[in-house]
Short mmCIF file of C-alpha atoms in Angstrom, two decimals:
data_model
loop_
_atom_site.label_atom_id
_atom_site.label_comp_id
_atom_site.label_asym_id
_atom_site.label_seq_id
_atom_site.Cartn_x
_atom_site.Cartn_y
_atom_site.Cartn_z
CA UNK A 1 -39.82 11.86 -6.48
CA UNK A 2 -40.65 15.79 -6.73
CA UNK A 3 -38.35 18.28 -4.91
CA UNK A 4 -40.41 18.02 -1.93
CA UNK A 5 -39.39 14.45 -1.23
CA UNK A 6 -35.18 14.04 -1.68
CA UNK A 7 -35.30 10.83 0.21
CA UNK A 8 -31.93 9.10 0.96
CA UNK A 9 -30.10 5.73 0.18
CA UNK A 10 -27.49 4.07 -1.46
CA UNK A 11 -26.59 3.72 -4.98
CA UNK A 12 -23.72 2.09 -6.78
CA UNK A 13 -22.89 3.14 -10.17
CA UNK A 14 -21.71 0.87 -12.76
CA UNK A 15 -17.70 -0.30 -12.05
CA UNK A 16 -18.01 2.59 -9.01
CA UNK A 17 -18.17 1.96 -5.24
CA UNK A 18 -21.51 2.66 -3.04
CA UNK A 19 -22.24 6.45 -2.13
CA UNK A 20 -25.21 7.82 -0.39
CA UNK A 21 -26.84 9.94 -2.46
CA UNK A 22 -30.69 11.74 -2.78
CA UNK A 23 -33.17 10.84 -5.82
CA UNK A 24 -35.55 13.63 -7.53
CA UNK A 25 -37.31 12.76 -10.60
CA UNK A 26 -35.35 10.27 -12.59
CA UNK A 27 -32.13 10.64 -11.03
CA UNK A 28 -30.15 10.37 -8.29
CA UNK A 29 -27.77 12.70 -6.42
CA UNK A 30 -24.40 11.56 -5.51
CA UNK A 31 -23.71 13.64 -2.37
CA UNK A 32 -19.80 13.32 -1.80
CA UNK A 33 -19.38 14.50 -5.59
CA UNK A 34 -21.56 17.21 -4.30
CA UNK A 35 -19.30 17.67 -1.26
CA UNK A 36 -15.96 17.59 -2.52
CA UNK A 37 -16.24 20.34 -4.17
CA UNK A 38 -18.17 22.60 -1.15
CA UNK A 39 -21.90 22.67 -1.69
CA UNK A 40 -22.28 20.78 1.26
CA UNK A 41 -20.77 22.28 4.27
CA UNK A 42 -23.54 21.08 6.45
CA UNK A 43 -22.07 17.68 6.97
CA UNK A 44 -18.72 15.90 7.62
CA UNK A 45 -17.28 13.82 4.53
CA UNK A 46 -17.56 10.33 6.44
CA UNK A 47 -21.41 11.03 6.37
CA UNK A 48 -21.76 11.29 2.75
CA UNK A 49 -18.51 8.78 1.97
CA UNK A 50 -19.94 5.74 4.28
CA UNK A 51 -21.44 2.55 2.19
CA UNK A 52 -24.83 3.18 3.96
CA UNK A 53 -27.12 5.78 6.00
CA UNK A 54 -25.93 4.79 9.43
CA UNK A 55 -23.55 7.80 9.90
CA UNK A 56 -25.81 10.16 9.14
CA UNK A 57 -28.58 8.66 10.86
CA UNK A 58 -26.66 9.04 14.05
CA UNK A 59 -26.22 12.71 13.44
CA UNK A 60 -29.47 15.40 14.92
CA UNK A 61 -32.59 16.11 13.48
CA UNK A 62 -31.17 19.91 12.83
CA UNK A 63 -28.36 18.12 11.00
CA UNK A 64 -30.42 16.23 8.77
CA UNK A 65 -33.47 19.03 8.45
CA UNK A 66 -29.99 21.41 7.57
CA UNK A 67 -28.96 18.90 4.52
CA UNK A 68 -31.88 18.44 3.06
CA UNK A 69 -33.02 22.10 3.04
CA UNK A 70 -29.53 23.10 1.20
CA UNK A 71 -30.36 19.76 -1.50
CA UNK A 72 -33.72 21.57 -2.60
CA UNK A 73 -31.45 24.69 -2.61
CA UNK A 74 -29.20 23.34 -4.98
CA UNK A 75 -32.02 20.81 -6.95
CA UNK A 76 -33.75 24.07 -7.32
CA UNK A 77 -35.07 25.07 -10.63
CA UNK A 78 -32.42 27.94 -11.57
CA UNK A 79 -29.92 26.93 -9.14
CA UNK A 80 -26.90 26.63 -11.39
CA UNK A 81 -24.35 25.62 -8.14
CA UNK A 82 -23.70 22.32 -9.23
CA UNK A 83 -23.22 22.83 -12.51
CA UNK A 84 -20.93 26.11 -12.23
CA UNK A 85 -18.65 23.03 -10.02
CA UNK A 86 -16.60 21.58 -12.99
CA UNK A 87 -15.84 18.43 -10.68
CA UNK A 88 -19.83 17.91 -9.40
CA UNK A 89 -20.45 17.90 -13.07
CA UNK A 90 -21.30 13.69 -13.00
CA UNK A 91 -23.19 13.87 -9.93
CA UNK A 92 -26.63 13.74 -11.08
CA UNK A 93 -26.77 10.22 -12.60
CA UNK A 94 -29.95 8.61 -14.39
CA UNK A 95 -31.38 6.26 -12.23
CA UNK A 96 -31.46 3.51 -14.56
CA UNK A 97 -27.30 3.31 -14.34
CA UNK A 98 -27.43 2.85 -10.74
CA UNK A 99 -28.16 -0.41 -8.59
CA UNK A 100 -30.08 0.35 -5.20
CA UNK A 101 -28.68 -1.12 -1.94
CA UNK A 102 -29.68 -1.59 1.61
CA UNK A 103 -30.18 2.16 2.60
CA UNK A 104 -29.40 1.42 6.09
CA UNK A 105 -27.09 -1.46 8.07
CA UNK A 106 -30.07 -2.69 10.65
CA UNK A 107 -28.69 -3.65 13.64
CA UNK A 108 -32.41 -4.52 15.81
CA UNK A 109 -35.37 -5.38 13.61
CA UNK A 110 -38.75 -5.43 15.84
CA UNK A 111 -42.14 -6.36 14.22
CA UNK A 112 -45.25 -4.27 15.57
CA UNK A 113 -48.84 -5.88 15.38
CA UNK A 114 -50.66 -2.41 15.19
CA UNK A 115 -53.50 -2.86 13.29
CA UNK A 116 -57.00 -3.02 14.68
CA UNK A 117 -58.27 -4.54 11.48
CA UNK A 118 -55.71 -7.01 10.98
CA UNK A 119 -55.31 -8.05 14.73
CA UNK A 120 -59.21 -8.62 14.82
CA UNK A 121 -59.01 -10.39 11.47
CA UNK A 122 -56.75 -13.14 12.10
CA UNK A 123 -58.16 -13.20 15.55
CA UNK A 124 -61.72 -13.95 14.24
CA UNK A 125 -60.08 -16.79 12.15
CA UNK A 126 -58.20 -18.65 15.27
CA UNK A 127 -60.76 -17.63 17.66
CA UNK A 128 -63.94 -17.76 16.72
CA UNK A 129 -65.93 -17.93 19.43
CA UNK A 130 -64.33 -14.96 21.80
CA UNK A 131 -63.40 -12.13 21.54
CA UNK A 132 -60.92 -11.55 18.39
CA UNK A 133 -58.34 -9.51 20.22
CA UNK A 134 -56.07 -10.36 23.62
CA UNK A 135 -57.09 -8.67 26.89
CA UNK A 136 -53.50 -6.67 26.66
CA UNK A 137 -54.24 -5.41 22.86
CA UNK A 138 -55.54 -2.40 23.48
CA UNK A 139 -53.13 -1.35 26.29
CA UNK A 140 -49.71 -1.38 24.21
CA UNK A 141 -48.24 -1.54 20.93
CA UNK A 142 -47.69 -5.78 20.58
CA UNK A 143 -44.29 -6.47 19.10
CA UNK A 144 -41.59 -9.21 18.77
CA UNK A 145 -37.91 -8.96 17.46
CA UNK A 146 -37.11 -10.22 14.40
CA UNK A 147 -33.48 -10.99 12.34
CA UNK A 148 -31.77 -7.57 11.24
CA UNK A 149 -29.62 -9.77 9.57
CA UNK A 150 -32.06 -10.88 7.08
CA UNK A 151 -33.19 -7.59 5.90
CA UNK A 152 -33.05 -6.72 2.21
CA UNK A 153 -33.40 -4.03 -0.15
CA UNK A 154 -36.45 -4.39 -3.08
CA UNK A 155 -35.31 -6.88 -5.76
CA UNK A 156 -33.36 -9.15 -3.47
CA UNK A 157 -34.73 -13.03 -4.55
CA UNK A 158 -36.87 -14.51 -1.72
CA UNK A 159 -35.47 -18.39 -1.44
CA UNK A 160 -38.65 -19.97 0.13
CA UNK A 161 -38.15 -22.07 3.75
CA UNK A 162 -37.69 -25.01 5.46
CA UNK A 163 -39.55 -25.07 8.93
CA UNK A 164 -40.96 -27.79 11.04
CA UNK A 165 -44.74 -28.27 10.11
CA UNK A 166 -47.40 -30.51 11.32
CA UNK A 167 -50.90 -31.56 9.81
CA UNK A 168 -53.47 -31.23 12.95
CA UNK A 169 -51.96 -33.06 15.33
CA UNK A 170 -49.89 -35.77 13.84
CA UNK A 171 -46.47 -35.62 14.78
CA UNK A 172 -43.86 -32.48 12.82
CA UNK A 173 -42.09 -33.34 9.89
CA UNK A 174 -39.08 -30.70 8.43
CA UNK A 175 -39.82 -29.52 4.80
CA UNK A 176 -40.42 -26.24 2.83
CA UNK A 177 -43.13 -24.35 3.44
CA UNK A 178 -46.71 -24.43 2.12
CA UNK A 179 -48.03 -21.77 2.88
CA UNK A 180 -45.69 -18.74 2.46
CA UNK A 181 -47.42 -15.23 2.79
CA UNK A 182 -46.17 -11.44 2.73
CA UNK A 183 -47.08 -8.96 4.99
CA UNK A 184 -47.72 -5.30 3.63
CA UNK A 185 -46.12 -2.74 6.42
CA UNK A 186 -44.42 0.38 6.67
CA UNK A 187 -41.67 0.59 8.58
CA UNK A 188 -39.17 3.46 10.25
CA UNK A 189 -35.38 4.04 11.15
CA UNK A 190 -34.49 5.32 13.95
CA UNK A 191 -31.33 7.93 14.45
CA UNK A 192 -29.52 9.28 17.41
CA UNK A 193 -31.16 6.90 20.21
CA UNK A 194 -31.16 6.73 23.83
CA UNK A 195 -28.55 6.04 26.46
CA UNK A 196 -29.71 2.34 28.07
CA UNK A 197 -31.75 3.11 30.70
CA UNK A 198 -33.60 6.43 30.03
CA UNK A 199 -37.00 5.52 27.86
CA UNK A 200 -37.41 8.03 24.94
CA UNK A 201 -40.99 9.92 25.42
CA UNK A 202 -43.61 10.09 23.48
CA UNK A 203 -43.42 13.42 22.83
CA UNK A 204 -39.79 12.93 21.81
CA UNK A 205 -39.97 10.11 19.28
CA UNK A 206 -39.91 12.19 16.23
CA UNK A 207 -36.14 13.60 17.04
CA UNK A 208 -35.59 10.10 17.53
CA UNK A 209 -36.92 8.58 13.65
CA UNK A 210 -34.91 9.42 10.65
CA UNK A 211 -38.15 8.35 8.24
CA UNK A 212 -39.96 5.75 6.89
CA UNK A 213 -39.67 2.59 4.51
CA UNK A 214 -41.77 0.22 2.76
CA UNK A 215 -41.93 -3.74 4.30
CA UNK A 216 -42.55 -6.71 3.28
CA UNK A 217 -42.38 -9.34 6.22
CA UNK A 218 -42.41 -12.17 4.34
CA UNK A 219 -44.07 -15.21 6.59
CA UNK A 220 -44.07 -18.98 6.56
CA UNK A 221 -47.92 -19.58 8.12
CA UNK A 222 -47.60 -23.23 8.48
CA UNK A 223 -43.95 -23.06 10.54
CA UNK A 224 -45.46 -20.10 12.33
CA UNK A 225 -48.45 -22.42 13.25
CA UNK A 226 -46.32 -24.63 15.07
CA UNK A 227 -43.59 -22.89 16.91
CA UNK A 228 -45.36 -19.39 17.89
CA UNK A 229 -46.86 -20.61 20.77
CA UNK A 230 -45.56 -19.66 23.89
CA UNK A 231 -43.26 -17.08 22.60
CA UNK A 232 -43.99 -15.81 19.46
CA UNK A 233 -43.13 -15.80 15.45
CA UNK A 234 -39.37 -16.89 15.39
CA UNK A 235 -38.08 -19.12 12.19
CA UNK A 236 -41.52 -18.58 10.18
CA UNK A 237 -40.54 -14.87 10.07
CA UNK A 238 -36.75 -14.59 10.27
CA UNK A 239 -35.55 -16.05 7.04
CA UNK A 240 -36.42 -12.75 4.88
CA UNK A 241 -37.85 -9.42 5.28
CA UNK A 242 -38.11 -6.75 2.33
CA UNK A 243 -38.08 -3.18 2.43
CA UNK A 244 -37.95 -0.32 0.07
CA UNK A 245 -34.45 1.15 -1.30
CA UNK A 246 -35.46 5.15 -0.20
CA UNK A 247 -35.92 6.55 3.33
CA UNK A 248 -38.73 8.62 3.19
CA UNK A 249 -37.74 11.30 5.86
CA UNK A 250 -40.50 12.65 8.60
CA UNK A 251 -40.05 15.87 7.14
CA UNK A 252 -41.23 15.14 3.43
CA UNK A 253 -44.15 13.52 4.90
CA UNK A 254 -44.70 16.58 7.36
CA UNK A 255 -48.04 18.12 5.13
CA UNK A 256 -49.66 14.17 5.08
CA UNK A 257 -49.52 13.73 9.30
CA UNK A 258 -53.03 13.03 10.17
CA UNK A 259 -54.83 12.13 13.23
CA UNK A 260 -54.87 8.56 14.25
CA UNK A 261 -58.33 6.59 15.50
CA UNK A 262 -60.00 7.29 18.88
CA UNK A 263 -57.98 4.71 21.31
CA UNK A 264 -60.30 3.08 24.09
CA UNK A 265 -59.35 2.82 26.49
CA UNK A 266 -56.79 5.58 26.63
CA UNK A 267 -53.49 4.64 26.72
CA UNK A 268 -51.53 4.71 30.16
CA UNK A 269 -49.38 8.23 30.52
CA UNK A 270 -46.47 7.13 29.06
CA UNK A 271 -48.00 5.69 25.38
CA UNK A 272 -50.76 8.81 25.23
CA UNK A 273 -50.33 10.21 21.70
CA UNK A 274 -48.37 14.26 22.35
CA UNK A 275 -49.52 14.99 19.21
CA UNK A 276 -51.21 13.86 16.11
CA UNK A 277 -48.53 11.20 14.48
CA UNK A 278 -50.06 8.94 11.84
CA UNK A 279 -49.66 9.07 8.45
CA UNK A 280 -51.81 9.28 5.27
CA UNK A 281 -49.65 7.09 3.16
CA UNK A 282 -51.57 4.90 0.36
CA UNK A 283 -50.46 1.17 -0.07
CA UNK A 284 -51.03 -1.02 -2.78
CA UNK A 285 -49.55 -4.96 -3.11
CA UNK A 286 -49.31 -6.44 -7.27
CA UNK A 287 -48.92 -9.95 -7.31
CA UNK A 288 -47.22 -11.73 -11.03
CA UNK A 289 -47.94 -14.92 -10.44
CA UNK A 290 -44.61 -16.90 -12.22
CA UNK A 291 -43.50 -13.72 -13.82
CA UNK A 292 -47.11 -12.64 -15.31
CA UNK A 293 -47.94 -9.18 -15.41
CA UNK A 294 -48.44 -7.78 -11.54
CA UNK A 295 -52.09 -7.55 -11.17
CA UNK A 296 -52.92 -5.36 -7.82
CA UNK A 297 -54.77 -7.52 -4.71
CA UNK A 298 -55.10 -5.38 -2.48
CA UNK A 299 -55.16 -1.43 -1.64
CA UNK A 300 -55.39 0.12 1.85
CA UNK A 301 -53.80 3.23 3.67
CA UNK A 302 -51.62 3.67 6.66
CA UNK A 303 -53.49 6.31 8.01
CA UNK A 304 -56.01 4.06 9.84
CA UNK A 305 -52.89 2.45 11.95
CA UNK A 306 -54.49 1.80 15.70
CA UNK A 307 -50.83 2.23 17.34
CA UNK A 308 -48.78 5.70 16.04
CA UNK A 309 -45.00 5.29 15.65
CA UNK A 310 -44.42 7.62 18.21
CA UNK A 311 -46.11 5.42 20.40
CA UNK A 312 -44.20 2.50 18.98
CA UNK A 313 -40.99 3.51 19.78
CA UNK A 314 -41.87 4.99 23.23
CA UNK A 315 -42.91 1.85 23.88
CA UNK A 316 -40.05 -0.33 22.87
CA UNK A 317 -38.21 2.14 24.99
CA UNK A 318 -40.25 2.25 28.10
CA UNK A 319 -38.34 -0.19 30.23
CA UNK A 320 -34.84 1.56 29.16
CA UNK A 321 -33.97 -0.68 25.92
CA UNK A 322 -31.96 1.32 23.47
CA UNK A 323 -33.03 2.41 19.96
CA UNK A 324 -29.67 3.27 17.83
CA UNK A 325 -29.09 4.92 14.32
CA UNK A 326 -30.06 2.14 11.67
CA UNK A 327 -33.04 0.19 13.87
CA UNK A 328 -35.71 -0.83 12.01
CA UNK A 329 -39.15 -0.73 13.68
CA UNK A 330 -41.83 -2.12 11.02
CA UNK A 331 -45.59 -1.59 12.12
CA UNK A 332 -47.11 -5.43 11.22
CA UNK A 333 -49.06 -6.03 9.00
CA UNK A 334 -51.79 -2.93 7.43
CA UNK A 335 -55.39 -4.11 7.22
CA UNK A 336 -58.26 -2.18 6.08
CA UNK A 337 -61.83 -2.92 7.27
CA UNK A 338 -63.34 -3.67 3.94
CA UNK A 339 -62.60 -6.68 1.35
CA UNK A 340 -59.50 -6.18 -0.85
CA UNK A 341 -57.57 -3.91 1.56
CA UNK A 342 -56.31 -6.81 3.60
CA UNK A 343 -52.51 -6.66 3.91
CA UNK A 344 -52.06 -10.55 3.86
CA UNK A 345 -52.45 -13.21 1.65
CA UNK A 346 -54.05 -15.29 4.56
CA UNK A 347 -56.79 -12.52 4.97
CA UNK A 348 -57.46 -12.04 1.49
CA UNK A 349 -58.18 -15.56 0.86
CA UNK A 350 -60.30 -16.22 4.31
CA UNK A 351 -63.46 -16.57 1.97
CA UNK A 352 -61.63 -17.76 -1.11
CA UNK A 353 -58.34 -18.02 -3.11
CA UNK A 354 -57.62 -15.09 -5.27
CA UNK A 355 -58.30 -15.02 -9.23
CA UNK A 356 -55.83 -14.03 -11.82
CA UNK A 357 -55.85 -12.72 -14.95
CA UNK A 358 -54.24 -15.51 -16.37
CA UNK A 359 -56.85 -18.00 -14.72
CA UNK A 360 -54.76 -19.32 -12.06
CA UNK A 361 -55.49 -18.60 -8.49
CA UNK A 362 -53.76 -18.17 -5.15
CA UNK A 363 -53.90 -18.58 -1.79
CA UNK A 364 -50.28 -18.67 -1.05
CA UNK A 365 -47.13 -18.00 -2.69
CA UNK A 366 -45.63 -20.50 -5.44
CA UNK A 367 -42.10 -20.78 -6.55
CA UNK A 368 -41.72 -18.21 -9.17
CA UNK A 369 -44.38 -15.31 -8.07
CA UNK A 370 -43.47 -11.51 -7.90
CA UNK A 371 -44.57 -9.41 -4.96
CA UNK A 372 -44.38 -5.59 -5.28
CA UNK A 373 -45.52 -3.28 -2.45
CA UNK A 374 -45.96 0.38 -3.56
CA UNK A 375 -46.35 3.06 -1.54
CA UNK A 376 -47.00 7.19 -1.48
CA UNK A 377 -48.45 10.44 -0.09
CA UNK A 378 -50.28 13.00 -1.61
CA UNK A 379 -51.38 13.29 -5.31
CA UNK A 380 -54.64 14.42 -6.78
CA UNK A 381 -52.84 17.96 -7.27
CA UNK A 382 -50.25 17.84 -4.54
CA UNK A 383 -46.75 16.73 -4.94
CA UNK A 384 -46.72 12.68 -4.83
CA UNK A 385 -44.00 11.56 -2.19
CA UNK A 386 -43.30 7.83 -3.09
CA UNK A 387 -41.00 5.58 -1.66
CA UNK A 388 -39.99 3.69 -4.97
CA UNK A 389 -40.65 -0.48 -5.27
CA UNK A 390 -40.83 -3.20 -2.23
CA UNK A 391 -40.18 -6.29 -4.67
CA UNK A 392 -39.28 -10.06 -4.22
CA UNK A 393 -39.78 -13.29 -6.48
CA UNK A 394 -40.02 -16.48 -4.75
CA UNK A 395 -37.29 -18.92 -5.52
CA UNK A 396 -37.34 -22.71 -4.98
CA UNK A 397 -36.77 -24.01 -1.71
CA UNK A 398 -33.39 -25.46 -1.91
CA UNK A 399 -33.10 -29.71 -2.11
#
């Protein structure tokens, strides 16, 4: 968390109420100590004062480029501001005296399916004989909404489902699942939206998308099995989704924007890419299985994603729907090409279960397991943006 990141969240300090607040190095930044005292004139007090990131969210991109550019002024090596204020003097607080929260209260959750490898993965496994991917696959970003009410911040327990299930075709019975799975994504936030009925371009999206979290859609595969079809994931998705206490902001992740894959066929008008809007963001999922030492499974980038999310939210736009500060749009599961950067336990384990250290091996989830999604930009010389932990254990269904 170098000065070229100061991502934003929530923190709560021991016996204190929540406060939004900035993180660099090993600390965090409470921002209405910081603005109480005048060293933040760039925003109103009920942005920095709320209990999450939703009033600043809905605020311009000038507002929030403006607030961040005066925090690296004042986190600035030499800047004494902060100190010279006798009552900002407790603002920068260790990290380790502060819980993380849910950055952000989510009001609509949608679920992309935007990765070639991953789409043509699982369709190889449930089609085998045709052709891996849908006829409309290639022509728009495939999505479904999901439960904003069931999204966490890292460290929330993960209490595994009951679904409906059925062994081939016997007749469903209702118990916990069997086959519970993550899925590694990054997602975004969206700010100031759109009023309902005028689609936000392409070209626009970026004023439109505060920055970027971590995911973890967790996933039920057997309940999934038996009530997707004909409308989609619905209760094998909804109970739980994870993501990552720090919003990443476009901005930080300005010098890693890379091109995206050669689309073919081009997209219609509407979805073609304005500009080059993908990401080179490394992933990596650790799996402790029962509270072992996290061994990693799996490492892969975001860079490769098939549908930018530009063209994401253009899309989810396109027939008028509304995007509003505090949406989170999470880009499905992120598949590499080669073995071991599979985002999914059910990919992973197509030609085997996974081995662990310990012996034991996995090709789902048990009770007791530890999932941790990291994520980050740059390194190898240049300042490493990172997004901090995506974690959840696995509790016991409850009797």
């Amino acid at each position: 968390f170098p000065i070229q990141n100061l991502p934003f969240g929530i923190v709560r300090p021991r016996d204190s109420a929540p406060r939004v607040a900035t993180r660099i190095g090993d600390h965090v930044l409470d921002l209405a100590a910081v603005h109480r005292v005048g060293l933040l004139p760039e925003v109103p007090p009920e942005v920095v004062e709320a209990r999450n990131l939703n009033p600043l969210l809905g605020r311009d991109r000038a507002t929030w480029r403006a607030l961040r550019h005066r925090l690296s002024v004042l986190l600035s090596e030499g800047n004494g501001e902060i100190a010279a204020a006798g009552d900002a003097g407790d603002a920068l607080l260790p990290i380790d005296e502060v819980e993380l929260l849910l950055p952000v209260e989510v009001g609509d959750y949608v679920d992309f399916y935007s990765s070639l490898e991953h789409a043509t993965n699982l369709g190889r496994m449930f089609r085998p004989e045709g052709d891996p991917l849908l006829p409309n696959w290639r022509h728009l970003p495939i999505g479904y909404h999901g439960r904003g009410g069931t999204v966490v911040v890292s460290g929330t327990p993960i209490r595994r489902p009951w679904g409906q299930v059925t062994p081939g075709e016997g007749p469903p019975s209702f118990r916990p699942t069997q086959r519970l799975d993550i899925e590694l994504e990054v997602g975004f936030v969206t700010g100031g939206g759109n009023p309902l009925g005028t689609p936000i371009p392409v070209g626009a999206a970026a004023d439109h998308i505060f920055g970027l979290v971590l995911v973890n859609d967790w996933s039920a595969r057997d309940i999934q099995r038996f009530e997707y079809q004909p409308l989609g994931p619905f209760l094998g998705k909804s109970f739980a989704t994870t993501i990552s206490p720090w919003v990443v902001t476009l901005d930080a992740l300005e010098p890693h924007r890379v091109p995206g894959p050669p689309q073919e066929p081009e997209p219609l008008p509407h979805l073609r890419r304005a500009e080059d809007r993908a990401y080179a963001i490394d992933l990596e999922v650790l799996l402790a299985a029962g509270g072992g030492d996290p061994t990693p499974i799996s490492r892969t980038t975001f860079a490769g994603m098939y549908w930018t999310i530009a063209q994401q939210l253009a899309h989810a736009t396109s027939n008028g729907a509304t995007a509003r500060p505090g949406d989170l749009f999470a880009s499905g599961t992120i598949s590499g090409a080669d073995p071991g950067t599979e985002g999914s336990l059910i990919e992973l384990t197509r030609d085997g279960p996974i081995r662990l250290p310990d012996g034991s091996e996995r090709r789902f989830l048990e009770d007791g397991d530890t999932v941790i999604l990291h994520g980050w930009a740059g390194g190898d010389g240049r300042p490493r943006i990172g997004f901090g932990e995506c974690r959840g254990t696995v509790l016991p269904a409850l009797s």
